[in-house]
CSV table of C-alpha atoms and ligand atoms in Angstrom, one decimal:
chain,number,residue,atom,x,y,z
A,1,MET,CA,57.1,30.8,-47.5
A,2,SER,CA,57.6,34.7,-47.6
A,3,PRO,CA,58.9,36.5,-44.6
A,4,MET,CA,55.3,37.8,-44.2
A,5,ALA,CA,54.5,34.5,-42.5
A,6,THR,CA,56.4,35.3,-39.4
A,7,LYS,CA,54.9,38.8,-39.1
A,8,ARG,CA,52.9,39.6,-36.1
A,9,CYS,CA,49.3,40.6,-36.4
A,10,TYR,CA,49.1,44.4,-36.7
A,11,TYR,CA,46.3,44.6,-34.2
A,12,GLU,CA,48.4,42.6,-31.7
A,13,VAL,CA,51.5,44.9,-32.4
A,14,LEU,CA,49.5,48.1,-31.6
A,15,GLY,CA,47.6,46.2,-28.7
A,16,VAL,CA,44.2,47.1,-29.9
A,17,SER,CA,41.2,45.1,-31.1
A,18,ARG,CA,39.8,44.5,-34.5
A,19,THR,CA,37.0,46.7,-33.8
A,20,SER,CA,39.1,49.5,-32.4
A,21,THR,CA,38.2,53.1,-33.7
A,22,GLU,CA,40.7,55.2,-35.5
A,23,VAL,CA,41.1,57.4,-32.4
A,24,GLU,CA,42.0,54.4,-30.3
A,25,ILE,CA,44.5,53.1,-32.8
A,26,LYS,CA,46.2,56.5,-33.0
A,27,LYS,CA,46.4,56.8,-29.2
A,28,SER,CA,47.8,53.3,-28.9
A,29,TYR,CA,50.3,53.9,-31.5
A,30,LYS,CA,51.5,57.3,-30.0
A,31,LYS,CA,52.0,55.6,-26.6
A,32,LEU,CA,54.2,52.9,-28.3
A,33,ALA,CA,56.0,55.4,-30.5
A,34,VAL,CA,56.9,57.5,-27.3
A,35,ALA,CA,58.0,54.4,-25.3
A,36,ASN,CA,60.2,52.9,-28.1
A,37,HIS,CA,61.4,56.2,-29.6
A,38,PRO,CA,65.1,55.7,-30.5
A,39,ASP,CA,66.0,59.0,-28.8
A,40,ARG,CA,64.7,57.5,-25.6
A,41,ASN,CA,66.3,54.1,-25.9
A,42,PRO,CA,69.8,54.8,-27.2
A,43,ASP,CA,71.1,51.5,-25.7
A,44,ASP,CA,68.3,49.2,-26.8
A,45,PRO,CA,68.6,48.2,-30.3
A,46,ASP,CA,65.3,46.3,-30.1
A,47,ALA,CA,63.4,49.5,-29.4
A,48,ALA,CA,64.1,50.7,-32.9
A,49,GLU,CA,62.7,47.4,-34.2
A,50,ARG,CA,59.5,47.7,-32.2
A,51,PHE,CA,59.3,51.4,-33.1
A,52,LYS,CA,59.4,50.3,-36.8
A,53,GLU,CA,56.9,47.5,-36.2
A,54,ALA,CA,54.5,49.9,-34.6
A,55,ALA,CA,54.9,52.4,-37.4
A,56,GLU,CA,54.3,49.7,-40.1
A,57,ALA,CA,51.1,48.5,-38.2
A,58,TYR,CA,49.9,52.0,-37.8
A,59,GLU,CA,50.5,52.9,-41.5
A,60,VAL,CA,48.1,50.1,-42.3
A,61,LEU,CA,45.5,50.4,-39.7
A,62,SER,CA,45.2,54.1,-39.8
A,63,ASP,CA,44.2,54.0,-43.5
A,64,SER,CA,40.8,52.6,-43.9
A,65,SER,CA,41.3,51.2,-47.3
A,66,LYS,CA,44.6,49.5,-46.3
A,67,ARG,CA,42.8,48.3,-43.1
A,68,GLN,CA,40.0,46.8,-45.1
A,69,VAL,CA,42.4,44.9,-47.3
A,70,TYR,CA,44.4,43.7,-44.2
A,71,ASP,CA,41.2,42.6,-42.5
A,72,GLN,CA,40.1,40.6,-45.4
A,73,HIS,CA,43.4,39.2,-46.6
A,74,GLY,CA,46.0,39.7,-43.9
A,75,HIS,CA,49.6,40.6,-44.6
A,76,GLU,CA,49.5,38.8,-47.9
A,77,GLY,CA,46.8,41.2,-49.1
A,78,LEU,CA,49.2,44.1,-48.8
A,79,ARG,CA,51.9,42.3,-50.6
A,80,GLY,CA,54.2,44.8,-52.5
A,81,ARG,CA,52.8,47.6,-50.4
A,82,SER,CA,55.2,47.0,-47.6
A,83,GLY,CA,58.2,46.0,-49.6
A,84,GLY,CA,58.1,42.3,-48.7
A,85,GLY,CA,58.4,42.4,-45.0
A,86,ALA,CA,59.9,45.6,-43.6
A,87,GLY,CA,57.5,48.4,-44.1
A,88,PHE,CA,60.1,51.1,-43.2
A,89,THR,CA,63.7,50.4,-43.6
A,90,ASP,CA,64.6,53.9,-42.4
A,91,MET,CA,63.6,56.0,-39.4
A,92,ASN,CA,63.3,59.0,-41.6
A,93,ASP,CA,60.6,57.3,-43.6
A,94,ILE,CA,58.7,57.0,-40.3
A,95,PHE,CA,59.1,60.6,-39.4
A,96,ASP,CA,58.4,61.7,-42.8
A,97,HIS,CA,55.2,59.5,-43.0
A,98,PHE,CA,53.7,60.5,-39.8
A,99,GLY,CA,55.0,64.0,-39.6
A,100,ASP,CA,51.8,65.4,-38.1
A,101,ILE,CA,51.6,62.9,-35.4
A,102,PHE,CA,55.3,63.4,-34.4
A,103,GLY,CA,54.7,67.1,-34.9
A,104,ASP,CA,52.7,67.2,-31.7
A,105,MET,CA,54.9,64.7,-30.0
A,106,PHE,CA,58.3,65.7,-30.8
A,107,GLY,CA,58.2,68.8,-33.1
A,108,GLY,CA,56.1,71.1,-31.2
A,109,GLY,CA,53.8,71.8,-34.2
A,110,GLY,CA,56.4,73.5,-36.3
A,111,GLY,CA,54.1,72.6,-39.2
A,112,GLY,CA,56.3,69.9,-40.3
A,113,ARG,CA,58.0,66.9,-40.7
A,114,ARG,CA,61.1,66.1,-38.9
A,115,ARG,CA,64.2,64.9,-40.7
A,116,SER,CA,67.5,63.8,-39.2
A,117,SER,CA,70.1,66.1,-41.0
A,118,GLY,CA,68.4,68.1,-43.7
A,119,THR,CA,70.6,66.4,-46.2
A,120,ARG,CA,68.0,63.7,-47.0
A,121,GLY,CA,65.6,66.2,-48.3
A,122,ARG,CA,61.9,65.5,-48.8
A,123,ARG,CA,60.3,62.1,-49.7
A,124,GLY,CA,58.4,62.4,-52.9
A,125,ASN,CA,54.6,62.5,-52.9
A,126,ASP,CA,52.5,59.4,-53.4
A,127,VAL,CA,50.4,59.1,-56.5
A,128,ARG,CA,47.1,57.4,-56.9
A,129,THR,CA,45.6,55.9,-60.0
A,130,LYS,CA,43.3,53.3,-61.0
A,131,VAL,CA,43.2,50.1,-63.2
A,132,THR,CA,40.1,48.4,-64.7
A,133,VAL,CA,40.2,44.7,-65.2
A,134,ASN,CA,37.5,42.2,-66.4
A,135,LEU,CA,36.6,38.9,-64.9
A,136,ASN,CA,38.8,36.9,-67.4
A,137,GLU,CA,41.7,38.9,-66.2
A,138,VAL,CA,40.7,38.3,-62.6
A,139,ALA,CA,40.7,34.6,-63.3
A,140,GLU,CA,44.3,34.6,-64.7
A,141,GLY,CA,45.9,37.5,-63.3
A,142,CYS,CA,47.3,40.0,-65.8
A,143,LYS,CA,49.8,42.7,-66.7
A,144,LYS,CA,48.2,45.9,-67.4
A,145,GLU,CA,49.7,49.0,-68.8
A,146,ILE,CA,48.6,52.1,-67.0
A,147,LYS,CA,49.2,55.6,-68.1
A,148,LEU,CA,49.5,58.6,-65.6
A,149,LYS,CA,50.9,62.0,-65.2
A,150,ARG,CA,53.4,62.5,-62.3
A,151,ASN,CA,56.1,64.9,-61.5
A,152,GLU,CA,59.6,64.0,-62.4
A,153,HIS,CA,62.7,65.9,-61.8
A,154,CYS,CA,63.1,68.7,-64.2
A,155,SER,CA,65.5,67.7,-67.0
A,156,SER,CA,67.1,70.9,-67.2
A,157,CYS,CA,68.2,71.4,-63.6
A,158,GLU,CA,67.9,67.7,-62.5
A,159,GLY,CA,65.6,68.7,-59.7
A,160,SER,CA,67.7,71.3,-58.0
A,161,GLY,CA,65.5,74.2,-59.1
A,162,ALA,CA,68.6,76.2,-59.9
A,163,LYS,CA,69.4,77.7,-63.3
A,164,PRO,CA,71.6,75.2,-65.1
A,165,GLY,CA,75.3,76.2,-64.4
A,166,THR,CA,74.5,77.5,-61.0
A,167,SER,CA,73.8,75.6,-58.0
A,168,PRO,CA,71.5,76.2,-54.8
A,169,ALA,CA,73.3,77.9,-51.9
A,170,THR,CA,73.4,76.4,-48.4
A,171,CYS,CA,70.8,78.1,-46.2
A,172,ASP,CA,72.5,80.3,-43.7
A,173,TYR,CA,69.7,80.2,-41.1
A,174,CYS,CA,69.9,76.4,-40.4
A,175,ASP,CA,73.4,75.8,-41.9
A,176,GLY,CA,71.9,73.5,-44.5
A,177,GLN,CA,70.2,71.3,-41.8
A,178,GLY,CA,66.6,72.1,-43.0
A,179,ALA,CA,65.6,72.1,-39.3
A,180,VAL,CA,66.1,74.2,-36.3
A,181,VAL,CA,66.7,72.2,-33.1
A,182,LYS,CA,66.0,73.1,-29.6
A,183,SER,CA,66.3,70.9,-26.5
A,184,GLN,CA,63.5,70.9,-24.0
A,185,GLY,CA,63.4,68.4,-21.2
A,186,PHE,CA,63.4,64.9,-22.4
A,187,PHE,CA,62.9,65.6,-26.2
A,188,ARG,CA,64.9,67.3,-28.7
A,189,MET,CA,62.4,69.7,-30.4
A,190,GLN,CA,62.9,70.3,-34.0
A,191,THR,CA,61.1,72.6,-36.3
A,192,THR,CA,61.4,73.1,-40.1
A,193,CYS,CA,63.7,75.9,-41.0
A,194,PRO,CA,61.6,78.9,-41.8
A,195,ALA,CA,64.2,80.3,-44.2
A,196,CYS,CA,64.5,77.4,-46.5
A,197,ASN,CA,61.4,75.5,-45.9
A,198,GLY,CA,63.3,72.5,-44.8
A,199,GLU,CA,65.2,72.2,-48.0
A,200,GLY,CA,68.6,73.2,-46.4
A,201,LYS,CA,69.3,75.2,-49.6
A,202,ILE,CA,68.2,78.3,-51.2
A,203,VAL,CA,67.9,78.7,-55.0
A,204,ARG,CA,69.0,82.3,-56.0
A,205,ASP,CA,68.9,81.8,-59.8
A,206,LYS,CA,65.8,79.8,-60.5
A,207,CYS,CA,65.7,77.3,-63.5
A,208,ASP,CA,63.6,78.9,-66.2
A,209,ASP,CA,62.0,75.6,-67.2
A,210,CYS,CA,60.4,74.6,-63.9
A,211,ARG,CA,60.4,78.1,-62.3
A,212,GLY,CA,62.6,76.7,-59.4
A,213,SER,CA,60.2,74.0,-58.5
A,214,GLY,CA,62.7,71.2,-59.8
A,215,PHE,CA,59.9,69.2,-61.2
A,216,GLU,CA,58.2,68.9,-64.4
A,217,ARG,CA,55.0,67.1,-65.3
A,218,GLN,CA,55.5,63.9,-67.5
A,219,ASP,CA,53.3,61.2,-69.0
A,220,VAL,CA,54.3,57.9,-67.7
A,221,LYS,CA,53.5,54.4,-68.8
A,222,LEU,CA,53.9,51.5,-66.4
A,223,ASP,CA,53.2,47.9,-66.3
A,224,VAL,CA,51.1,46.7,-63.2
A,225,ALA,CA,50.9,43.2,-62.4
A,226,VAL,CA,47.4,42.5,-61.2
A,227,PRO,CA,47.2,39.3,-59.2
A,228,ALA,CA,44.7,36.6,-60.0
A,229,GLY,CA,41.6,36.7,-57.7
A,230,VAL,CA,41.9,40.6,-57.1
A,231,GLU,CA,38.5,42.1,-55.9
A,232,ASP,CA,36.9,45.2,-56.8
A,233,GLY,CA,38.1,48.1,-54.6
A,234,MET,CA,41.2,46.7,-53.7
A,235,GLN,CA,44.4,48.8,-53.9
A,236,LEU,CA,47.8,47.7,-55.2
A,237,CYS,CA,51.0,49.5,-54.2
A,238,LEU,CA,54.1,50.0,-56.3
A,239,ARG,CA,56.7,51.1,-53.9
A,240,GLY,CA,58.9,53.8,-55.2
A,241,GLU,CA,56.8,54.6,-58.3
A,242,GLY,CA,55.4,57.8,-56.8
A,243,GLU,CA,57.0,61.2,-57.4
A,244,PRO,CA,60.6,61.9,-56.8
A,245,GLY,CA,61.5,63.7,-53.7
A,246,THR,CA,64.1,66.4,-53.5
A,247,PRO,CA,67.4,65.1,-54.9
A,248,GLY,CA,68.7,62.2,-52.8
A,249,ALA,CA,65.4,61.6,-51.0
A,250,PRO,CA,63.3,58.5,-51.6
A,251,ARG,CA,60.4,58.5,-54.1
A,252,GLY,CA,56.9,58.2,-53.1
A,253,ASP,CA,54.7,55.3,-53.7
A,254,LEU,CA,52.1,54.6,-56.4
A,255,TYR,CA,48.8,53.3,-55.3
A,256,VAL,CA,46.5,51.7,-57.8
A,257,ASP,CA,42.9,51.2,-57.2
A,258,VAL,CA,41.5,48.1,-58.8
A,259,GLN,CA,38.2,48.3,-60.5
A,260,VAL,CA,36.5,45.0,-61.6
A,261,LYS,CA,34.1,45.5,-64.5
A,262,SER,CA,30.9,43.8,-64.3
A,263,HIS,CA,30.2,40.9,-66.8
A,264,SER,CA,27.2,40.3,-68.9
A,265,MET,CA,26.8,36.6,-68.0
A,266,PHE,CA,28.2,36.3,-64.5
A,267,GLU,CA,27.7,37.7,-61.1
A,268,ARG,CA,30.6,37.4,-58.8
A,269,GLN,CA,30.1,36.2,-55.3
A,270,GLY,CA,33.6,36.0,-53.7
A,271,ASN,CA,35.4,33.4,-55.7
A,272,HIS,CA,32.1,31.8,-57.1
A,273,LEU,CA,30.4,32.9,-60.2
A,274,VAL,CA,26.7,32.9,-60.5
A,275,CYS,CA,24.9,32.6,-63.8
A,276,ARG,CA,21.1,32.7,-64.4
A,277,ALA,CA,19.9,30.5,-67.2
A,278,PRO,CA,16.3,30.7,-68.6
A,279,ILE,CA,14.8,27.4,-69.5
A,280,THR,CA,11.2,26.5,-70.6
A,281,TYR,CA,8.6,24.7,-68.6
A,282,THR,CA,8.9,21.7,-70.8
A,283,GLN,CA,12.7,21.6,-70.3
A,284,ALA,CA,12.2,21.6,-66.6
A,285,VAL,CA,9.6,19.0,-66.8
A,286,LEU,CA,11.2,16.6,-69.3
A,287,GLY,CA,14.8,17.4,-68.8
A,288,ALA,CA,17.2,18.9,-71.3
A,289,ASP,CA,20.8,19.5,-72.1
A,290,ILE,CA,21.4,23.3,-72.3
A,291,GLU,CA,24.5,25.3,-73.2
A,292,ILE,CA,26.0,27.4,-70.6
A,293,PRO,CA,28.8,30.0,-70.8
A,294,LEU,CA,32.2,29.5,-68.9
A,295,LEU,CA,34.6,32.4,-68.5
A,296,ASP,CA,36.9,30.7,-71.2
A,297,GLY,CA,34.2,29.1,-73.4
A,298,LYS,CA,31.2,27.1,-72.9
A,299,ASP,CA,29.9,23.7,-71.5
A,300,THR,CA,26.7,21.6,-71.6
A,301,LEU,CA,24.7,21.3,-68.5
A,302,THR,CA,22.2,18.3,-68.3
A,303,ILE,CA,19.0,19.3,-66.5
A,304,PRO,CA,17.3,16.3,-65.2
A,305,ALA,CA,13.5,15.7,-65.7
A,306,GLY,CA,11.6,17.4,-62.9
A,307,THR,CA,13.9,20.2,-62.2
A,308,GLN,CA,12.3,22.8,-60.0
A,309,PRO,CA,12.2,26.5,-60.5
A,310,ASN,CA,15.5,28.3,-59.3
A,311,HIS,CA,17.3,25.2,-58.8
A,312,MET,CA,21.1,25.9,-58.6
A,313,PHE,CA,23.5,23.5,-60.3
A,314,ARG,CA,27.1,23.6,-59.0
A,315,LEU,CA,30.0,23.3,-61.4
A,316,ARG,CA,33.1,22.8,-59.3
A,317,ASN,CA,36.3,24.7,-60.0
A,318,LYS,CA,34.7,26.8,-62.8
A,319,GLY,CA,34.7,30.0,-60.7
A,320,LEU,CA,37.6,32.3,-59.9
A,321,PRO,CA,40.8,31.7,-57.8
A,322,GLU,CA,40.9,33.3,-54.4
A,323,LEU,CA,43.5,36.0,-53.9
A,324,ARG,CA,45.5,34.4,-51.0
A,325,SER,CA,45.0,30.7,-51.4
A,326,GLY,CA,44.4,30.4,-55.2
A,327,ARG,CA,41.6,28.0,-54.4
A,328,VAL,CA,39.2,28.1,-57.3
A,329,GLY,CA,35.6,28.6,-56.6
A,330,ASP,CA,32.5,27.2,-58.4
A,331,LEU,CA,30.2,28.2,-61.0
A,332,HIS,CA,26.5,28.2,-59.8
A,333,VAL,CA,23.9,27.9,-62.7
A,334,GLU,CA,20.5,28.9,-61.4
A,335,VAL,CA,17.7,28.0,-63.7
A,336,LYS,CA,14.9,30.3,-64.3
A,337,ILE,CA,11.7,28.9,-65.7
A,338,GLU,CA,10.3,31.2,-68.4
A,339,VAL,CA,6.5,31.4,-68.8
A,340,PRO,CA,5.7,32.4,-72.4
A,341,LYS,CA,3.5,35.5,-72.7
A,342,LYS,CA,2.3,34.7,-76.2
A,343,LEU,CA,1.4,31.2,-77.5
A,344,SER,CA,0.7,30.1,-81.0
A,345,GLU,CA,-2.6,28.4,-81.7
A,346,GLU,CA,-1.0,25.0,-81.9
A,347,GLN,CA,0.7,25.6,-78.6
A,348,GLU,CA,-2.4,26.7,-76.8
A,349,ARG,CA,-4.3,23.7,-78.3
A,350,VAL,CA,-1.6,21.3,-76.8
A,351,LEU,CA,-1.5,23.2,-73.5
A,352,ARG,CA,-5.2,23.0,-73.0
A,353,GLU,CA,-5.2,19.4,-73.6
A,354,LEU,CA,-2.4,19.1,-71.0
A,355,ALA,CA,-4.6,21.2,-68.7
A,356,GLU,CA,-7.4,18.8,-69.1
A,357,LEU,CA,-5.1,16.0,-68.0
A,358,GLU,CA,-3.8,17.9,-65.1
A,359,HIS,CA,-7.3,18.3,-63.9
A,360,THR,CA,-7.8,14.5,-63.7
A,361,GLU,CA,-4.2,13.6,-62.6
A,362,VAL,CA,-3.3,15.9,-59.7
A,363,THR,CA,0.3,16.2,-58.6
A,364,PRO,CA,1.1,15.4,-55.0
A,365,HIS,CA,1.7,19.0,-53.8
A,366,ARG,CA,-1.5,20.2,-55.3
A,367,LYS,CA,-3.4,17.4,-53.8
A,368,THR,CA,-2.3,18.4,-50.3
A,369,TRP,CA,-3.0,22.1,-51.1
A,370,PHE,CA,-6.5,21.3,-52.3
A,371,GLU,CA,-7.3,19.4,-49.2
A,372,GLU,CA,-6.0,22.2,-47.0
A,373,LEU,CA,-7.8,24.7,-48.9
A,374,LYS,CA,-11.0,22.7,-48.5
A,375,SER,CA,-10.8,22.5,-44.7
A,376,TYR,CA,-9.7,26.1,-44.6
A,377,PHE,CA,-12.9,27.2,-46.3
A,378,THR,CA,-15.2,24.9,-44.3
A,379,GLY,CA,-13.4,25.9,-41.0
A,380,GLU,CA,-12.5,22.4,-40.2
A,381,GLU,CA,-9.1,21.8,-38.7
B,401,ZN,ZN1,64.3,72.9,-63.6
B,402,ZN,ZN1,67.3,76.7,-43.7
């Protein structure tokens, strides 16, 4: 089993219920983050673990789309998104990620994200894109090539933003730290250096190609593994496939929204497929073998004599695999009896003969109906 199996439930970690609101979740997380903050617990190594655990739980539960995936599929549903067990390997990731929350807790609203030394720079931006798959691909799982535009480090200046041959100068104001630190009571207050915007460096001669930004737009092709059983609206995460940060800092992540195309023959209901097959009145009455579609071909379905309208036939294991368990659902074939709107002379003649017969040989349901109707009209009970 994966290390996910031993992970605690995120709701349990944050001490909130499954129906908690965003505000309640944020409040609870803040409380935990303050209590377990590494600055406050220098002698307790477990505090850092609890701090990370809470951050990971908060990362998921504070994001409505991730929370939805987690609610439906648990830790396994977020596989890949959290790097196989430890959501944040580094404290700085946490500070970078929840800068705005820590801003009001530790940073005093300096507009920014806290970083430990300024030398780590800024983590790259996350990128979001989408991939469309059809039901056959959902059944098997697939590799899809996706194309996107994202920033990469400028090839001329390698991301420094400085004209090739020159290099950025260390910021005098913060001494290259990127942040200015004040002590106030219990907490260290850090704000982003106003002179260098937290970069720790100042570019005097800007690179011509990127005008000092350090980035250039690039077209990128990537293979994305789409797991079997994926559902419309789910999001995959490719860690580290977002945009690069400042040199030395971690890259952002790539989020891929999955769109499942509708199918002309099948409707999806969880891991079951539903197919509606039209049959004629005589096929229902007399029984027939009809051809039905499967995702990977076709099959013959025997309709027994006397089949009722909208009857559903269940074909085991002809549906889709479930994302987590891999358990394959069924194919439900619902028969729809089609009443012809036009008849040939011959058909009409035969049907009228049949109608005559029906008049003399009444079926059991109609018999009861006529009796009830009679007593209804005559007012008898
Ligand atoms: Zn450049
Ligand atoms: Zn500075």
